[in-house]
């Protein structure tokens, strides 16, 4: 069962302490045969017609490219999408060559194994963000003050919080626009809201305080996006749940995460053809090493031969330190195993009707839940996907990069949770359809690494390598925009211009 609000705060503190003891060795390559996830089981593999090639397709890689992207998840494919939209032809009239190299199958990492939520952070997280030393330390010299019930922005730390919340909201909005425009592939979007379910008066009081402090800090416009749902409403819409004390509604959506990346690639490939950009994706092609060459180029070693690239984007998230050991350990990016189950509810209020039209988070975000939309015509009840429970594992799964197995301690939390919370919709004997794990990349600050790679040796200075990784479980609402930032850096460097940070 889920922990109470008081317990979850203690768990959160213990989790942070455990992070500092995470392993310091570099991450391994992704395991070649991960457990199947709901997303990988309900979506197709792209092929040569879409510019995606396995070793069995017999297509040779180009020995020299303009940009090499390592990783074919939401970050890598977002980068390819932005490159296809922004790169101009070479001076000699030859097409720009962009290659994406993926160690396993297309979108088989964290994006293809997550909970399927597209929910930006809200002011419910204000206290957590404001107390984060990484956010405070950026403006230690600033004068702290609070603004009362207005919008003149408050302290410099609150400026950082505003930028974080704006980044996530902007990313979500951009993706929603892409989904609306790219209707050739159904990504099963369920847009509307996310409900955070409180399980104790302490958790409710903490959220109320966070909202009030956000208002006093000049974020009242963002606080207006949070609604406290009346008790009678959530009791009715959740079919009289158990152990819920309060509910907060924030903007959010759920989506078939792997199909979303397939759509992004479909659009990127079409744009590349129009702009005369040669875009190819090679799966089952792990990058074994990246070496800096003279003139800023890099050589990427793979089992299928080496590739020389003028620019390299490391979109490897949890596995970043395998190629960039300077990012290993708690000061960099720590591989962290997360776990999900998919379950069919045994009791539906109306045949063929979904239980809910929103996504859920609970236990201070440690757990997350959604129901997929009805894809069948037989009125069948649709799958519910629940993730979380990592707090029950010894060492919180920090440093665990094996997604071929589940953790039994986490399973013991997840499997009975739905029947405990929603006894009118789930029974303790409801079978679990699938249970899987995925590896997310955690940083100590909770923020990703975005920009030029930190050099590990003098020889690597001047190399045009960039990193976009370490989302700490929030890649769906950050990766697209973070990839755009790095692409803008590459476009500026290629043109001999100074990169200008985006206004958002």
Steps between C-alpha positions, in 0.01 A plus 500: 500500500607862454661679790318780681592864454706505822680181402560623145677814622731284710547268204589799283771612742637146528499472122706817465755369751523168316571685174830632638610139551417395144771314304766716339603269215389585145171359374503184286354471154123436502409135561434343158172325590285710737160398628218587259302810599141591420628764256736270311232228482235733355701684234679399182866511408594758236697363205702597193204684347525740794879521489552258792740210443604194698823310424288243315390762245849505350526880475848637564551799725656812355866522607466876547199706614426853607313407820492171690230453763551222753163371620161458328267595784305822538818708534684359200197506271406851619853608408459341156165678461651840583804439278278408206311826550799730548807380316579669170676323210878481493698758303583237236134416444532152652229390746560531871555152643345416838523154653330367814670202664298289743640213707173305504171536312339831411378682814567204729648698788330711766251664259376162384474371855354787703153578640378696197441835671538843341441706813708813569612582852270740684522723807412192705876441467592858600641417845701209363644712217567801724688293757718336234857623566577484128232761436588715800876500435465661159406831662664501842574872478141597427286673760219278621155651519141397459242679289143493626231367268633643178720412208824692532692175522642496855853374567755389245444144617136543408617612156671162466181323610296701250741399224479132597120504505488700177741260327283201587176676404655618173625151417160347567325765287742450209449124507123539510516723191714243319250227588213708364685574177640149450173310494638224276595299808270457800700557818192438718507842659274553800525871576347696781637467848699313758362438846738477793352275767595580860494223758546700820417836653874569522543465126195720438634768735840488329343560159280782631809665647695454176224670301482794742877549502505490120238776492699716740811442288339653192379180337129559555432470126638146511321427828170575326555188290463281810150412618407328822227257397188503723460186707162406355639530146800277546300246700256472211752497215732255678212272602548545876871422531670391820778678691472824301472821705527776238546546125675775302451550126780629278542518120618173348451231239578136443630356177637184340860607555664276239247592232572865578867443418400308187294804395791736568724282286241480224484880488877536527554259212246681280655838582848364432398386154354842422810682626740261326634370829617138499351361824553135592447304821705186567365280778681213674812710448655589837766768510795346683723808523523860384844644427581865437683574175686804380290790383217431744365187328440170680527133410224268618591133532220249437487126418402602146801723446612847598322825420671837485267781610544874504250525787388241755188511718499264799128424549566196717342615828570235769781347295685827432799415718575186297652724233558801726646364827533854636121488550508185717377494859289734715669811359391397153221270381404188696315215322186429702254217446129584496216248482148485350209258479203487263174371644143457373235625746252227589212735582406775257205733579381487136598243240759640261528829689834602651524526875660843478581769246814625672841385613595469866799552723519420868740456789686825418544377143654167593206324331319582175196347333295526183247305294554461129219608265272240345668368184255217439143486375386217725443716807791341685632671812832664430838453661610702801871573538648559845861588572708574808574318823873560472511623858441141616824375343826479688716794387198632304634335180773763465773369272288210366513485119346155445157522334484125432360443852248640746557567869276278719487762777365754252258243357364445851409870512358539149292185461249559785495880473210538257264276698602680821424844356208416272318201653189569289696457177777251577522171685806358670499212255503712186775361276799711405528504120859620486762609749816669382784727598681788335815692580472873562792740541506691829709804586549635851338831408209334322586709193645361175844566357451703181781647291862435405653191657725572796850408383658207683850559364690782325487304174122522494488879523351649186308184409151579378322258731176584680298328769126500567437255784410449865132595520437335838173353377371815326624441146157508339454866595862609450675296231343659191594855607841402639585330170393817322747703708792277400395505134494880516856488637609284207325721244666809651845338505462380142415856392785650702253690716461539874231284655220701662296325773128472420267741676321213672 
